[in-house]
Amino acid sequence: MIIQKEFYDKSALEVAKELLGKVLVREVDGKILKSRIVETESYIGAIDKACHAYNGRRTKRTEILYDEYGLSYVYFIYGLYHCLNVVTNKKDIAEAVLIRAVEPLNEFDYLANIRFKKDYNQLKKADIKNLTNGPSKLCLAYSIDRDMNGRQLYTKGPIYIEDDNYNNFEIVETKRIGIDYAEEAKDFLWRFYIKDNIYVSKK
């Protein structure tokens, strides 16, 4: 069942934990690709020096963070990679959740060929982990780019999120990754992941 819009009308800290175990759906190339969200990070503009909208910063890129909850926020980094986020909380409160890693649930050969130009059964164990164990890797595997920016994740379309009532897991809370520049914010325990899942980017 597609998650309703109201689900996202909460703090990014709440939504980041509640998104774990949910199913990211991407419709592309005539296929319906599904993956389980296994790792997330929260970003809160008001107090978070790692957030693109810290201290009320508003630019063409970050304006969507101030928009309605339940939208996708896709940004480009290092001139190479995309990252998928979910906008949360009320309008004009800049918060989002980064989808940091997912576990593929179907179409394994398709994903393996997108990422490594091989069928799934030809992949080494390390390759299987590397399919989607990071924000840019999952965007490559699921063809998520700026065309997916601003999409309503609570509406059936090219990208949305479902709930299949999977909840048999333990959540680990720890520091976020790659934000050493963010002063005190680098120590916030705002990264969440499903314990023991092999697709988590860093334990």
Tab-separated table of C-alpha atoms in Angstrom:
chain	number	residue	atom	x	y	z
A	1	MET	CA	0.000	0.000	0.000
A	2	ILE	CA	1.332	3.462	-0.896
A	3	ILE	CA	2.174	5.499	2.200
A	4	GLN	CA	-0.185	8.425	2.639
A	5	LYS	CA	1.005	12.034	2.553
A	6	GLU	CA	0.317	12.585	6.270
A	7	PHE	CA	3.027	10.072	7.154
A	8	TYR	CA	5.626	12.723	6.231
A	9	ASP	CA	4.088	15.497	8.353
A	10	LYS	CA	6.571	14.936	11.183
A	11	SER	CA	10.126	15.768	12.146
A	12	ALA	CA	12.841	14.333	9.899
A	13	LEU	CA	14.115	12.449	12.953
A	14	GLU	CA	10.827	10.597	13.294
A	15	VAL	CA	10.363	9.956	9.590
A	16	ALA	CA	13.953	8.717	9.171
A	17	LYS	CA	13.326	5.887	11.626
A	18	GLU	CA	9.819	5.162	10.373
A	19	LEU	CA	11.012	4.888	6.754
A	20	LEU	CA	13.244	1.942	7.644
A	21	GLY	CA	11.697	-1.230	6.304
A	22	LYS	CA	9.450	0.619	3.858
A	23	VAL	CA	9.575	-0.148	0.123
A	24	LEU	CA	10.924	2.325	-2.410
A	25	VAL	CA	9.215	1.760	-5.774
A	26	ARG	CA	10.667	2.949	-9.084
A	27	GLU	CA	8.753	2.451	-12.331
A	28	VAL	CA	11.183	2.632	-15.263
A	29	ASP	CA	11.849	0.804	-18.556
A	30	GLY	CA	8.503	-0.958	-18.303
A	31	LYS	CA	9.471	-2.502	-14.971
A	32	ILE	CA	8.301	-1.964	-11.396
A	33	LEU	CA	11.451	-2.071	-9.273
A	34	LYS	CA	11.159	-2.505	-5.515
A	35	SER	CA	13.724	-2.148	-2.755
A	36	ARG	CA	13.603	-2.030	1.030
A	37	ILE	CA	14.891	1.108	2.745
A	38	VAL	CA	17.589	-0.024	5.194
A	39	GLU	CA	19.533	3.164	6.023
A	40	THR	CA	18.527	6.821	6.401
A	41	GLU	CA	19.883	10.143	7.670
A	42	SER	CA	18.011	13.167	9.035
A	43	TYR	CA	18.731	16.785	8.074
A	44	ILE	CA	17.088	19.701	9.909
A	45	GLY	CA	17.751	23.171	8.526
A	46	ALA	CA	17.072	25.143	11.704
A	47	ILE	CA	19.921	23.626	13.746
A	48	ASP	CA	21.956	21.420	11.407
A	49	LYS	CA	25.116	22.768	9.761
A	50	ALA	CA	25.143	19.733	7.461
A	51	CYS	CA	21.756	20.658	5.975
A	52	HIS	CA	21.608	22.522	2.659
A	53	ALA	CA	19.054	24.875	4.225
A	54	TYR	CA	20.929	25.564	7.467
A	55	ASN	CA	20.046	28.853	9.135
A	56	GLY	CA	17.220	29.588	6.699
A	57	ARG	CA	19.310	29.415	3.541
A	58	ARG	CA	17.064	29.455	0.474
A	59	THR	CA	18.373	28.899	-3.046
A	60	LYS	CA	16.890	27.542	-6.237
A	61	ARG	CA	18.198	24.095	-5.271
A	62	THR	CA	16.998	24.128	-1.657
A	63	GLU	CA	13.616	25.788	-2.159
A	64	ILE	CA	11.939	22.394	-2.345
A	65	LEU	CA	12.969	21.724	1.267
A	66	TYR	CA	10.563	24.503	2.258
A	67	ASP	CA	7.757	23.015	0.167
A	68	GLU	CA	5.100	20.516	1.234
A	69	TYR	CA	6.020	17.282	2.966
A	70	GLY	CA	6.126	14.018	1.037
A	71	LEU	CA	8.049	15.314	-1.972
A	72	SER	CA	11.321	13.944	-3.302
A	73	TYR	CA	14.437	16.114	-3.142
A	74	VAL	CA	17.125	14.909	-5.543
A	75	TYR	CA	20.425	16.754	-5.646
A	76	PHE	CA	23.655	16.347	-7.598
A	77	ILE	CA	27.045	16.031	-5.859
A	78	TYR	CA	30.641	16.158	-7.051
A	79	GLY	CA	29.397	16.677	-10.593
A	80	LEU	CA	28.839	12.918	-10.783
A	81	TYR	CA	26.190	11.500	-8.473
A	82	HIS	CA	22.599	11.985	-7.358
A	83	CYS	CA	21.138	11.558	-3.866
A	84	LEU	CA	17.477	10.928	-3.029
A	85	ASN	CA	15.818	12.636	-0.061
A	86	VAL	CA	12.286	12.818	1.317
A	87	VAL	CA	10.973	16.245	2.383
A	88	THR	CA	9.308	16.169	5.814
A	89	ASN	CA	7.514	18.413	8.297
A	90	LYS	CA	5.364	21.480	7.651
A	91	LYS	CA	5.678	23.904	4.752
A	92	ASP	CA	8.469	26.459	5.331
A	93	ILE	CA	10.226	24.162	7.830
A	94	ALA	CA	13.265	22.848	5.950
A	95	GLU	CA	13.769	19.211	6.861
A	96	ALA	CA	14.503	16.074	4.862
A	97	VAL	CA	15.560	12.449	5.132
A	98	LEU	CA	18.354	11.084	2.954
A	99	ILE	CA	17.722	7.553	1.677
A	100	ARG	CA	21.196	6.208	2.215
A	101	ALA	CA	20.880	2.523	1.300
A	102	VAL	CA	18.289	0.032	0.104
A	103	GLU	CA	18.013	-3.734	-0.267
A	104	PRO	CA	16.822	-4.860	-3.731
A	105	LEU	CA	13.697	-7.009	-3.628
A	106	ASN	CA	13.179	-7.887	-7.307
A	107	GLU	CA	14.531	-7.557	-10.857
A	108	PHE	CA	18.027	-8.570	-9.736
A	109	ASP	CA	19.383	-9.213	-13.238
A	110	TYR	CA	18.147	-5.820	-14.415
A	111	LEU	CA	19.863	-4.045	-11.518
A	112	ALA	CA	23.081	-6.035	-11.926
A	113	ASN	CA	23.264	-5.106	-15.595
A	114	ILE	CA	22.588	-1.441	-14.877
A	115	ARG	CA	25.380	-1.350	-12.291
A	116	PHE	CA	27.920	-3.884	-13.530
A	117	LYS	CA	26.794	-5.029	-17.004
A	118	LYS	CA	26.489	-8.602	-15.717
A	119	ASP	CA	23.653	-10.898	-14.676
A	120	TYR	CA	23.090	-11.213	-10.942
A	121	ASN	CA	24.460	-14.755	-10.729
A	122	GLN	CA	27.772	-13.494	-12.152
A	123	LEU	CA	28.300	-10.977	-9.380
A	124	LYS	CA	30.838	-11.482	-6.635
A	125	LYS	CA	29.712	-11.129	-3.028
A	126	ALA	CA	31.241	-7.643	-2.857
A	127	ASP	CA	29.418	-6.612	-6.035
A	128	ILE	CA	26.089	-7.725	-4.589
A	129	LYS	CA	26.623	-5.465	-1.572
A	130	ASN	CA	27.745	-2.633	-3.819
A	131	LEU	CA	24.574	-2.679	-5.891
A	132	THR	CA	22.762	-0.252	-3.583
A	133	ASN	CA	24.761	0.226	-0.349
A	134	GLY	CA	25.112	3.990	-0.621
A	135	PRO	CA	23.034	7.012	-1.684
A	136	SER	CA	24.637	7.474	-5.106
A	137	LYS	CA	24.764	3.726	-5.783
A	138	LEU	CA	21.044	3.273	-5.236
A	139	CYS	CA	20.330	6.265	-7.482
A	140	LEU	CA	22.468	4.723	-10.236
A	141	ALA	CA	20.765	1.328	-9.857
A	142	TYR	CA	17.258	2.809	-9.948
A	143	SER	CA	17.892	5.564	-12.520
A	144	ILE	CA	17.069	8.328	-10.043
A	145	ASP	CA	18.209	11.725	-11.244
A	146	ARG	CA	17.001	15.330	-11.212
A	147	ASP	CA	13.985	14.303	-13.291
A	148	MET	CA	12.742	12.656	-10.094
A	149	ASN	CA	13.065	15.883	-8.076
A	150	GLY	CA	9.825	17.250	-6.627
A	151	ARG	CA	7.790	14.066	-7.138
A	152	GLN	CA	4.912	13.235	-4.815
A	153	LEU	CA	6.089	10.085	-3.072
A	154	TYR	CA	2.547	9.413	-1.808
A	155	THR	CA	1.123	9.142	-5.349
A	156	LYS	CA	1.562	6.290	-7.825
A	157	GLY	CA	3.966	7.400	-10.538
A	158	PRO	CA	7.610	6.920	-11.526
A	159	ILE	CA	8.738	6.921	-7.881
A	160	TYR	CA	6.836	6.380	-4.620
A	161	ILE	CA	7.048	4.582	-1.274
A	162	GLU	CA	4.951	1.673	-0.019
A	163	ASP	CA	4.411	-0.063	3.310
A	164	ASP	CA	4.299	-3.862	3.292
A	165	ASN	CA	4.195	-4.104	7.118
A	166	TYR	CA	7.774	-5.336	7.425
A	167	ASN	CA	8.907	-4.431	10.938
A	168	ASN	CA	10.897	-7.371	12.275
A	169	PHE	CA	14.208	-5.589	12.825
A	170	GLU	CA	16.291	-3.588	15.274
A	171	ILE	CA	17.273	0.028	14.554
A	172	VAL	CA	20.817	1.285	15.122
A	173	GLU	CA	21.282	5.037	15.758
A	174	THR	CA	24.694	6.549	15.011
A	175	LYS	CA	26.603	9.470	13.454
A	176	ARG	CA	26.070	10.536	9.869
A	177	ILE	CA	28.705	10.030	7.181
A	178	GLY	CA	30.816	12.487	5.189
A	179	ILE	CA	29.943	15.673	7.079
A	180	ASP	CA	33.134	16.448	8.996
A	181	TYR	CA	32.752	20.112	7.976
A	182	ALA	CA	29.515	20.442	9.979
A	183	GLU	CA	31.171	21.276	13.336
A	184	GLU	CA	29.014	20.078	16.245
A	185	ALA	CA	26.413	18.648	13.852
A	186	LYS	CA	28.828	15.941	12.731
A	187	ASP	CA	28.303	14.276	16.107
A	188	PHE	CA	24.503	14.209	15.984
A	189	LEU	CA	23.213	10.618	16.122
A	190	TRP	CA	20.986	11.170	13.113
A	191	ARG	CA	21.833	8.146	10.969
A	192	PHE	CA	19.574	5.121	11.347
A	193	TYR	CA	19.875	1.653	9.896
A	194	ILE	CA	18.521	-1.858	10.126
A	195	LYS	CA	20.911	-3.890	12.242
A	196	ASP	CA	22.850	-6.628	10.400
A	197	ASN	CA	21.524	-5.752	6.944
A	198	ILE	CA	24.321	-6.296	4.408
A	199	TYR	CA	23.325	-3.279	2.303
A	200	VAL	CA	24.028	-0.724	5.047
A	201	SER	CA	26.813	1.543	3.789
A	202	LYS	CA	28.814	1.627	7.014
A	203	LYS	CA	28.288	-0.165	10.311
